[in-house]
Amino acid sequence: MKMNRVWKKQGIDLRPGAQIKGKWHHNNYTIQRKLGAGAIGTVYLCDYGGRPAALKISDKGTSMTVEVNVLKSLEKVQGSRLGPSLLDVDDWVSPTGDMYSFYVMEYLQGETMVGFIRKHGKDWIGVFMLQLLEDLEKLHQTGWIFGDLKTENLLVVSSPPTVRWVDVGGTTKLGRAIKEYTEFYDRGYWGLGSRRAEPSYDLFAFVMVFLTIYYPNRFEKEHEAAEKLLYKKIDRVNDLTPYRSVLKKALTSGYASSAEMKQDLIHVLNAAKKRETYHKQKPKHSWKLLFMESGGIGILALMYYLFSLLF
Amino acid sequence: MKNGSLKQILLLTDGCSNKGEDPSATAALAYQQGITVNVIGILEDDQTESPDGLQEVEDIALSGGGVSQIVYSESLSQTVQMVTKQAMNQTLQGFVNKELRQILGSDQGIEDMDPEKRGEIMEVVEDLGETSDLEVLVLVDTSASMHNKLPTVKEALIDLSISLNSRIGRNKFCIYSFPGKRKDIQKVFDWSPKLDTISTVFPKLTSGGITPTGPAIREAMYQFGKKSLLRSFRHEDESGMEETGY
């Protein structure tokens, strides 16, 4: 079969300065440097009309098409940006005549979650947990499961610090078999559930993401029961103490939805806040301020309106 | 598509054949009869590059219409699943491509379409992959050198069954080992929807250096035939039998 020939072809290696011209849409991209390589394709930073963009190119046309389909369906989720936005999809015929598929995405610049938390402290853990759960809830609502949720697929972009998903290749329709996974984050590997795409699958991986921050070299299955081992790993991390009960419940598929887990987490976070001995004095004049602000805006708007009537 | 199920032979080996017919030829024979042959070559942990014998791995898969991959035993689990799924998609894509050519003319395959149309077609292929039934015959080389890899093989197969049983479509697995005691292959585990029940370890390993890969593939191919013959006899029980797939 024809695919076999493609399968055997050597991986692609593009030099900085290489020009990629689309076969169908005729856009031109200049390769700047390699950003990373995975099982399916290589991602390059490229220049498109003076703007930076991320270009993923591969000889596995089929898998690329599937990824593009996922990115497109994520864009349909209104009011939020779950994956990187898709800019172009095309084919490229190399000078040697081989055909490659590529797609171009928004280039997200940021740092890894592990690096960020190490630099800025554990206060951000709760924030990122809530952000992630909120995004997961939105994704699950549209009938998709993230699948390959892991630290490598997450990036913290700045101002304000927000977790973004960089690689959505594992995203699978609800109720199907998970398309792509990494053993450490996979509940099937730990013997703690199936690989059917359901919210609890992502929530298991979610817990493992936060464990990875404290076990950067990960750890392996041991002879003792996986559940016990993972519980122990959670207990050993001081920073995760407030979230223990929530994380443990998620490990055993105890949450049917991200919203449910988020609720528990908010509860825990608030309880932790109360327990803290010092309180920062909150300014109490916020009502007054709000009044003045909205009043001011109203007057300004009125002035603009009247002004526009004059012309 | 609803009527047929995808048939695959998954061959796990660590070396080249040395007895009987050419395995590539028997793989081609199987492919002609609608059975895809996938091959995974397992390397020793201290092997740095693949020995010449493993060229055969690629050749068998090529003539068997399947996928081949050479791995170290620790990454076996993921490879087994990747190869199986990739081969399914490849077969389904082949069907769809053939249909397309019939409708649109001989030179209009999936590759010749613009990315938007290709995306729509791939959605169909994915749907088929998720819902179609699959029969996998696992053929394990149990010659002496495979000895210490067999526990990993077993784990990888259980893992494969977890993954495939998360699909909507039904599955059937069976495991054969070769060389058998008197025959070319020997049954380890009979057709069943799940593999997590394998408690039986692989049979006593046959010593001596015989690896009759070719004859083993031929025998394996007949196992699909036997089953469908049996099924046609017991047509009445069929619905009851298939429900166990869930």
mmCIF file of N, CA, C and O in Angstrom, chain A residues 221-299:
data_model
loop_
_atom_site.group_PDB
_atom_site.id
_atom_site.type_symbol
_atom_site.label_atom_id
_atom_site.label_comp_id
_atom_site.label_asym_id
_atom_site.label_seq_id
_atom_site.Cartn_x
_atom_site.Cartn_y
_atom_site.Cartn_z
ATOM 1 N N LYS A 221 5.721 2.457 38.023
ATOM 2 C CA LYS A 221 4.844 1.514 38.713
ATOM 3 C C LYS A 221 5.696 0.635 39.618
ATOM 4 O O LYS A 221 6.789 0.231 39.246
ATOM 5 N N GLU A 222 5.205 0.364 40.824
ATOM 6 C CA GLU A 222 5.920 -0.550 41.698
ATOM 7 C C GLU A 222 5.016 -1.727 41.986
ATOM 8 O O GLU A 222 3.906 -1.809 41.468
ATOM 9 N N HIS A 223 5.510 -2.612 42.844
ATOM 10 C CA HIS A 223 4.699 -3.793 43.115
ATOM 11 C C HIS A 223 3.471 -3.454 43.937
ATOM 12 O O HIS A 223 2.442 -4.099 43.814
ATOM 13 N N GLU A 224 3.564 -2.435 44.737
ATOM 14 C CA GLU A 224 2.411 -2.099 45.574
ATOM 15 C C GLU A 224 1.291 -1.516 44.702
ATOM 16 O O GLU A 224 1.527 -1.063 43.586
ATOM 17 N N ALA A 225 0.088 -1.571 45.210
ATOM 18 C CA ALA A 225 -1.070 -1.118 44.449
ATOM 19 C C ALA A 225 -0.872 0.342 44.008
ATOM 20 O O ALA A 225 -0.394 1.168 44.787
ATOM 21 N N ALA A 226 -1.250 0.622 42.758
ATOM 22 C CA ALA A 226 -1.011 1.940 42.192
ATOM 23 C C ALA A 226 -1.690 3.035 43.009
ATOM 24 O O ALA A 226 -1.125 4.103 43.222
ATOM 25 N N GLU A 227 -2.895 2.743 43.463
ATOM 26 C CA GLU A 227 -3.659 3.738 44.201
ATOM 27 C C GLU A 227 -2.891 4.187 45.450
ATOM 28 O O GLU A 227 -2.741 5.376 45.713
ATOM 29 N N LYS A 228 -2.368 3.192 46.174
ATOM 30 C CA LYS A 228 -1.632 3.475 47.395
ATOM 31 C C LYS A 228 -0.370 4.279 47.099
ATOM 32 O O LYS A 228 -0.053 5.253 47.775
ATOM 33 N N LEU A 229 0.323 3.845 46.054
ATOM 34 C CA LEU A 229 1.567 4.509 45.671
ATOM 35 C C LEU A 229 1.323 5.977 45.334
ATOM 36 O O LEU A 229 2.013 6.874 45.826
ATOM 37 N N LEU A 230 0.298 6.232 44.541
ATOM 38 C CA LEU A 230 0.024 7.609 44.129
ATOM 39 C C LEU A 230 -0.424 8.461 45.321
ATOM 40 O O LEU A 230 -0.059 9.632 45.421
ATOM 41 N N TYR A 231 -1.222 7.867 46.194
ATOM 42 C CA TYR A 231 -1.639 8.594 47.389
ATOM 43 C C TYR A 231 -0.411 9.019 48.199
ATOM 44 O O TYR A 231 -0.315 10.130 48.694
ATOM 45 N N LYS A 232 0.531 8.084 48.298
ATOM 46 C CA LYS A 232 1.729 8.357 49.075
ATOM 47 C C LYS A 232 2.525 9.498 48.446
ATOM 48 O O LYS A 232 3.037 10.379 49.137
ATOM 49 N N LYS A 233 2.592 9.470 47.128
ATOM 50 C CA LYS A 233 3.328 10.519 46.424
ATOM 51 C C LYS A 233 2.694 11.888 46.675
ATOM 52 O O LYS A 233 3.382 12.890 46.822
ATOM 53 N N ILE A 234 1.367 11.920 46.706
ATOM 54 C CA ILE A 234 0.678 13.188 46.972
ATOM 55 C C ILE A 234 0.973 13.649 48.399
ATOM 56 O O ILE A 234 1.302 14.809 48.645
ATOM 57 N N ASP A 235 0.877 12.713 49.335
ATOM 58 C CA ASP A 235 1.070 13.055 50.747
ATOM 59 C C ASP A 235 2.458 13.616 51.030
ATOM 60 O O ASP A 235 2.654 14.394 51.954
ATOM 61 N N ARG A 236 3.438 13.180 50.216
ATOM 62 C CA ARG A 236 4.811 13.611 50.475
ATOM 63 C C ARG A 236 5.085 15.042 50.052
ATOM 64 O O ARG A 236 6.118 15.609 50.398
ATOM 65 N N VAL A 237 4.204 15.637 49.279
ATOM 66 C CA VAL A 237 4.451 16.994 48.791
ATOM 67 C C VAL A 237 3.725 17.993 49.690
ATOM 68 O O VAL A 237 2.497 18.010 49.742
ATOM 69 N N ASN A 238 4.488 18.820 50.377
ATOM 70 C CA ASN A 238 3.889 19.783 51.309
ATOM 71 C C ASN A 238 3.003 20.805 50.616
ATOM 72 O O ASN A 238 1.933 21.147 51.091
ATOM 73 N N ASP A 239 3.473 21.265 49.447
ATOM 74 C CA ASP A 239 2.728 22.297 48.728
ATOM 75 C C ASP A 239 1.324 21.832 48.330
ATOM 76 O O ASP A 239 0.438 22.642 48.086
ATOM 77 N N LEU A 240 1.160 20.516 48.225
ATOM 78 C CA LEU A 240 -0.139 20.009 47.766
ATOM 79 C C LEU A 240 -1.079 19.675 48.929
ATOM 80 O O LEU A 240 -2.212 19.263 48.709
ATOM 81 N N THR A 241 -0.602 19.904 50.159
ATOM 82 C CA THR A 241 -1.404 19.532 51.330
ATOM 83 C C THR A 241 -2.854 20.006 51.265
ATOM 84 O O THR A 241 -3.766 19.203 51.496
ATOM 85 N N PRO A 242 -3.114 21.290 50.953
ATOM 86 C CA PRO A 242 -4.518 21.712 50.968
ATOM 87 C C PRO A 242 -5.385 20.946 49.969
ATOM 88 O O PRO A 242 -6.580 20.806 50.173
ATOM 89 N N TYR A 243 -4.781 20.493 48.878
ATOM 90 C CA TYR A 243 -5.581 19.910 47.793
ATOM 91 C C TYR A 243 -5.683 18.393 47.866
ATOM 92 O O TYR A 243 -6.288 17.769 47.018
ATOM 93 N N ARG A 244 -5.024 17.805 48.869
ATOM 94 C CA ARG A 244 -4.924 16.352 48.966
ATOM 95 C C ARG A 244 -6.216 15.613 48.663
ATOM 96 O O ARG A 244 -6.276 14.766 47.792
ATOM 97 N N SER A 245 -7.253 15.971 49.421
ATOM 98 C CA SER A 245 -8.492 15.186 49.318
ATOM 99 C C SER A 245 -9.066 15.278 47.904
ATOM 100 O O SER A 245 -9.558 14.300 47.355
ATOM 101 N N VAL A 246 -8.992 16.483 47.324
ATOM 102 C CA VAL A 246 -9.546 16.673 45.980
ATOM 103 C C VAL A 246 -8.757 15.857 44.963
ATOM 104 O O VAL A 246 -9.328 15.159 44.111
ATOM 105 N N LEU A 247 -7.438 15.928 45.052
ATOM 106 C CA LEU A 247 -6.594 15.216 44.100
ATOM 107 C C LEU A 247 -6.816 13.711 44.201
ATOM 108 O O LEU A 247 -6.901 13.017 43.200
ATOM 109 N N LYS A 248 -6.921 13.224 45.428
ATOM 110 C CA LYS A 248 -7.099 11.783 45.608
ATOM 111 C C LYS A 248 -8.424 11.318 45.032
ATOM 112 O O LYS A 248 -8.513 10.259 44.431
ATOM 113 N N LYS A 249 -9.427 12.138 45.217
ATOM 114 C CA LYS A 249 -10.741 11.754 44.688
ATOM 115 C C LYS A 249 -10.689 11.692 43.151
ATOM 116 O O LYS A 249 -11.294 10.821 42.532
ATOM 117 N N ALA A 250 -9.944 12.605 42.553
ATOM 118 C CA ALA A 250 -9.848 12.633 41.095
ATOM 119 C C ALA A 250 -9.059 11.433 40.556
ATOM 120 O O ALA A 250 -9.319 10.957 39.461
ATOM 121 N N LEU A 251 -8.115 10.955 41.353
ATOM 122 C CA LEU A 251 -7.315 9.806 40.909
ATOM 123 C C LEU A 251 -8.161 8.554 40.737
ATOM 124 O O LEU A 251 -7.873 7.711 39.905
ATOM 125 N N THR A 252 -9.196 8.438 41.546
ATOM 126 C CA THR A 252 -10.022 7.238 41.482
ATOM 127 C C THR A 252 -11.327 7.508 40.744
ATOM 128 O O THR A 252 -12.340 6.868 41.003
ATOM 129 N N SER A 253 -11.255 8.440 39.791
ATOM 130 C CA SER A 253 -12.415 8.789 38.957
ATOM 131 C C SER A 253 -13.631 9.165 39.793
ATOM 132 O O SER A 253 -14.763 8.866 39.436
ATOM 133 N N GLY A 254 -13.392 9.852 40.917
ATOM 134 C CA GLY A 254 -14.486 10.220 41.809
ATOM 135 C C GLY A 254 -15.288 11.427 41.348
ATOM 136 O O GLY A 254 -16.335 11.721 41.908
ATOM 137 N N TYR A 255 -14.785 12.135 40.341
ATOM 138 C CA TYR A 255 -15.524 13.291 39.831
ATOM 139 C C TYR A 255 -16.064 12.998 38.442
ATOM 140 O O TYR A 255 -15.338 12.544 37.566
ATOM 141 N N ALA A 256 -17.357 13.259 38.263
ATOM 142 C CA ALA A 256 -17.958 13.009 36.952
ATOM 143 C C ALA A 256 -17.731 14.176 36.012
ATOM 144 O O ALA A 256 -17.821 14.040 34.803
ATOM 145 N N SER A 257 -17.421 15.359 36.560
ATOM 146 C CA SER A 257 -17.185 16.512 35.694
ATOM 147 C C SER A 257 -16.141 17.429 36.311
ATOM 148 O O SER A 257 -15.900 17.393 37.514
ATOM 149 N N SER A 258 -15.540 18.266 35.463
ATOM 150 C CA SER A 258 -14.546 19.210 35.949
ATOM 151 C C SER A 258 -15.202 20.244 36.854
ATOM 152 O O SER A 258 -14.585 20.720 37.799
ATOM 153 N N ALA A 259 -16.458 20.577 36.549
ATOM 154 C CA ALA A 259 -17.147 21.585 37.342
ATOM 155 C C ALA A 259 -17.261 21.124 38.794
ATOM 156 O O ALA A 259 -17.049 21.896 39.719
ATOM 157 N N GLU A 260 -17.555 19.838 38.942
ATOM 158 C CA GLU A 260 -17.701 19.263 40.273
ATOM 159 C C GLU A 260 -16.374 19.366 41.041
ATOM 160 O O GLU A 260 -16.343 19.745 42.209
ATOM 161 N N MET A 261 -15.290 19.043 40.338
ATOM 162 C CA MET A 261 -13.977 19.087 40.969
ATOM 163 C C MET A 261 -13.600 20.528 41.300
ATOM 164 O O MET A 261 -13.024 20.818 42.346
ATOM 165 N N LYS A 262 -13.963 21.430 40.387
ATOM 166 C CA LYS A 262 -13.639 22.832 40.591
ATOM 167 C C LYS A 262 -14.335 23.359 41.850
ATOM 168 O O LYS A 262 -13.735 24.092 42.637
ATOM 169 N N GLN A 263 -15.573 22.944 42.001
ATOM 170 C CA GLN A 263 -16.340 23.383 43.167
ATOM 171 C C GLN A 263 -15.656 22.957 44.473
ATOM 172 O O GLN A 263 -15.485 23.766 45.380
ATOM 173 N N ASP A 264 -15.259 21.699 44.509
ATOM 174 C CA ASP A 264 -14.562 21.183 45.689
ATOM 175 C C ASP A 264 -13.273 21.947 45.935
ATOM 176 O O ASP A 264 -12.913 22.246 47.062
ATOM 177 N N LEU A 265 -12.589 22.262 44.826
ATOM 178 C CA LEU A 265 -11.305 22.935 44.922
ATOM 179 C C LEU A 265 -11.474 24.356 45.467
ATOM 180 O O LEU A 265 -10.713 24.805 46.324
ATOM 181 N N ILE A 266 -12.504 25.040 44.987
ATOM 182 C CA ILE A 266 -12.770 26.398 45.467
ATOM 183 C C ILE A 266 -13.053 26.365 46.961
ATOM 184 O O ILE A 266 -12.558 27.189 47.733
ATOM 185 N N HIS A 267 -13.812 25.367 47.357
ATOM 186 C CA HIS A 267 -14.155 25.179 48.750
ATOM 187 C C HIS A 267 -12.886 25.051 49.600
ATOM 188 O O HIS A 267 -12.704 25.731 50.602
ATOM 189 N N VAL A 268 -11.994 24.178 49.114
ATOM 190 C CA VAL A 268 -10.737 23.930 49.810
ATOM 191 C C VAL A 268 -9.872 25.189 49.853
ATOM 192 O O VAL A 268 -9.285 25.525 50.882
ATOM 193 N N LEU A 269 -9.840 25.903 48.738
ATOM 194 C CA LEU A 269 -9.021 27.117 48.670
ATOM 195 C C LEU A 269 -9.511 28.165 49.649
ATOM 196 O O LEU A 269 -8.727 28.811 50.336
ATOM 197 N N ASN A 270 -10.834 28.329 49.724
ATOM 198 C CA ASN A 270 -11.394 29.320 50.632
ATOM 199 C C ASN A 270 -11.127 28.960 52.083
ATOM 200 O O ASN A 270 -10.795 29.810 52.894
ATOM 201 N N ALA A 271 -11.258 27.663 52.361
ATOM 202 C CA ALA A 271 -11.005 27.192 53.719
ATOM 203 C C ALA A 271 -9.558 27.466 54.115
ATOM 204 O O ALA A 271 -9.264 27.885 55.230
ATOM 205 N N ALA A 272 -8.650 27.262 53.149
ATOM 206 C CA ALA A 272 -7.232 27.477 53.415
ATOM 207 C C ALA A 272 -6.950 28.955 53.671
ATOM 208 O O ALA A 272 -6.159 29.310 54.532
ATOM 209 N N LYS A 273 -7.629 29.794 52.908
ATOM 210 C CA LYS A 273 -7.438 31.247 53.065
ATOM 211 C C LYS A 273 -7.828 31.699 54.468
ATOM 212 O O LYS A 273 -7.160 32.495 55.083
ATOM 213 N N LYS A 274 -8.964 31.150 54.958
ATOM 214 C CA LYS A 274 -9.468 31.545 56.254
ATOM 215 C C LYS A 274 -8.500 31.158 57.364
ATOM 216 O O LYS A 274 -8.353 31.838 58.351
ATOM 217 N N ARG A 275 -7.866 29.995 57.148
ATOM 218 C CA ARG A 275 -6.989 29.472 58.172
ATOM 219 C C ARG A 275 -5.713 30.299 58.306
ATOM 220 O O ARG A 275 -5.045 30.259 59.313
ATOM 221 N N GLU A 276 -5.356 30.979 57.244
ATOM 222 C CA GLU A 276 -4.125 31.762 57.316
ATOM 223 C C GLU A 276 -4.239 32.809 58.413
ATOM 224 O O GLU A 276 -5.272 33.436 58.610
ATOM 225 N N THR A 277 -3.141 33.006 59.167
ATOM 226 C CA THR A 277 -3.223 33.826 60.376
ATOM 227 C C THR A 277 -3.268 35.316 60.078
ATOM 228 O O THR A 277 -3.901 36.075 60.772
ATOM 229 N N TYR A 278 -2.574 35.714 59.048
ATOM 230 C CA TYR A 278 -2.588 37.148 58.768
ATOM 231 C C TYR A 278 -3.632 37.482 57.695
ATOM 232 O O TYR A 278 -3.934 36.671 56.843
ATOM 233 N N HIS A 279 -4.209 38.634 57.830
ATOM 234 C CA HIS A 279 -5.169 39.082 56.817
ATOM 235 C C HIS A 279 -4.695 40.386 56.244
ATOM 236 O O HIS A 279 -4.255 41.266 56.969
ATOM 237 N N LYS A 280 -4.835 40.472 54.968
ATOM 238 C CA LYS A 280 -4.519 41.782 54.383
ATOM 239 C C LYS A 280 -5.790 42.616 54.468
ATOM 240 O O LYS A 280 -6.878 42.145 54.185
ATOM 241 N N GLN A 281 -5.638 43.875 54.924
ATOM 242 C CA GLN A 281 -6.809 44.743 55.045
ATOM 243 C C GLN A 281 -7.327 45.073 53.654
ATOM 244 O O GLN A 281 -6.600 45.569 52.804
ATOM 245 N N LYS A 282 -8.578 44.751 53.482
ATOM 246 C CA LYS A 282 -9.150 45.067 52.159
ATOM 247 C C LYS A 282 -9.674 46.488 52.168
ATOM 248 O O LYS A 282 -10.300 46.924 53.148
ATOM 249 N N PRO A 283 -9.459 47.247 51.130
ATOM 250 C CA PRO A 283 -10.033 48.590 51.074
ATOM 251 C C PRO A 283 -11.553 48.500 51.064
ATOM 252 O O PRO A 283 -12.123 47.645 50.399
ATOM 253 N N LYS A 284 -12.184 49.373 51.877
ATOM 254 C CA LYS A 284 -13.638 49.232 52.033
ATOM 255 C C LYS A 284 -14.425 50.236 51.202
ATOM 256 O O LYS A 284 -15.635 50.245 51.228
ATOM 257 N N HIS A 285 -13.703 51.074 50.477
ATOM 258 C CA HIS A 285 -14.435 52.113 49.741
ATOM 259 C C HIS A 285 -14.762 51.694 48.319
ATOM 260 O O HIS A 285 -15.025 52.508 47.462
ATOM 261 N N SER A 286 -14.753 50.390 48.077
ATOM 262 C CA SER A 286 -14.920 49.936 46.712
ATOM 263 C C SER A 286 -16.274 50.343 46.109
ATOM 264 O O SER A 286 -16.394 50.591 44.926
ATOM 265 N N TRP A 287 -17.311 50.398 46.954
ATOM 266 C CA TRP A 287 -18.638 50.762 46.434
ATOM 267 C C TRP A 287 -18.646 52.182 45.867
ATOM 268 O O TRP A 287 -19.109 52.427 44.769
ATOM 269 N N LYS A 288 -18.065 53.026 46.677
ATOM 270 C CA LYS A 288 -18.011 54.431 46.309
ATOM 271 C C LYS A 288 -17.255 54.599 44.989
ATOM 272 O O LYS A 288 -17.698 55.303 44.082
ATOM 273 N N LEU A 289 -16.134 53.888 44.935
ATOM 274 C CA LEU A 289 -15.288 53.967 43.749
ATOM 275 C C LEU A 289 -16.047 53.530 42.505
ATOM 276 O O LEU A 289 -15.997 54.185 41.466
ATOM 277 N N LEU A 290 -16.757 52.421 42.646
ATOM 278 C CA LEU A 290 -17.495 51.850 41.523
ATOM 279 C C LEU A 290 -18.507 52.864 41.024
ATOM 280 O O LEU A 290 -18.682 53.086 39.821
ATOM 281 N N PHE A 291 -19.154 53.521 41.957
ATOM 282 C CA PHE A 291 -20.181 54.502 41.637
ATOM 283 C C PHE A 291 -19.578 55.640 40.830
ATOM 284 O O PHE A 291 -20.075 56.018 39.773
ATOM 285 N N MET A 292 -18.451 56.147 41.376
ATOM 286 C CA MET A 292 -17.808 57.283 40.713
ATOM 287 C C MET A 292 -17.337 56.898 39.325
ATOM 288 O O MET A 292 -17.478 57.658 38.377
ATOM 289 N N GLU A 293 -16.813 55.678 39.208
ATOM 290 C CA GLU A 293 -16.251 55.230 37.937
ATOM 291 C C GLU A 293 -17.337 55.112 36.878
ATOM 292 O O GLU A 293 -17.233 55.669 35.787
ATOM 293 N N SER A 294 -18.438 54.449 37.261
ATOM 294 C CA SER A 294 -19.491 54.242 36.261
ATOM 295 C C SER A 294 -20.141 55.577 35.917
ATOM 296 O O SER A 294 -20.526 55.817 34.765
ATOM 297 N N GLY A 295 -20.247 56.451 36.903
ATOM 298 C CA GLY A 295 -20.797 57.776 36.649
ATOM 299 C C GLY A 295 -19.935 58.538 35.667
ATOM 300 O O GLY A 295 -20.431 59.114 34.692
ATOM 301 N N GLY A 296 -18.625 58.493 35.894
ATOM 302 C CA GLY A 296 -17.680 59.184 35.027
ATOM 303 C C GLY A 296 -17.758 58.686 33.601
ATOM 304 O O GLY A 296 -17.821 59.480 32.647
ATOM 305 N N ILE A 297 -17.813 57.354 33.478
ATOM 306 C CA ILE A 297 -17.887 56.759 32.140
ATOM 307 C C ILE A 297 -19.162 57.198 31.444
ATOM 308 O O ILE A 297 -19.189 57.527 30.264
ATOM 309 N N GLY A 298 -20.242 57.224 32.212
ATOM 310 C CA GLY A 298 -21.536 57.636 31.664
ATOM 311 C C GLY A 298 -21.484 59.050 31.124
ATOM 312 O O GLY A 298 -21.948 59.313 29.997
ATOM 313 N N ILE A 299 -20.882 59.951 31.887
ATOM 314 C CA ILE A 299 -20.795 61.356 31.462
ATOM 315 C C ILE A 299 -19.966 61.480 30.199
ATOM 316 O O ILE A 299 -20.367 62.163 29.242
#
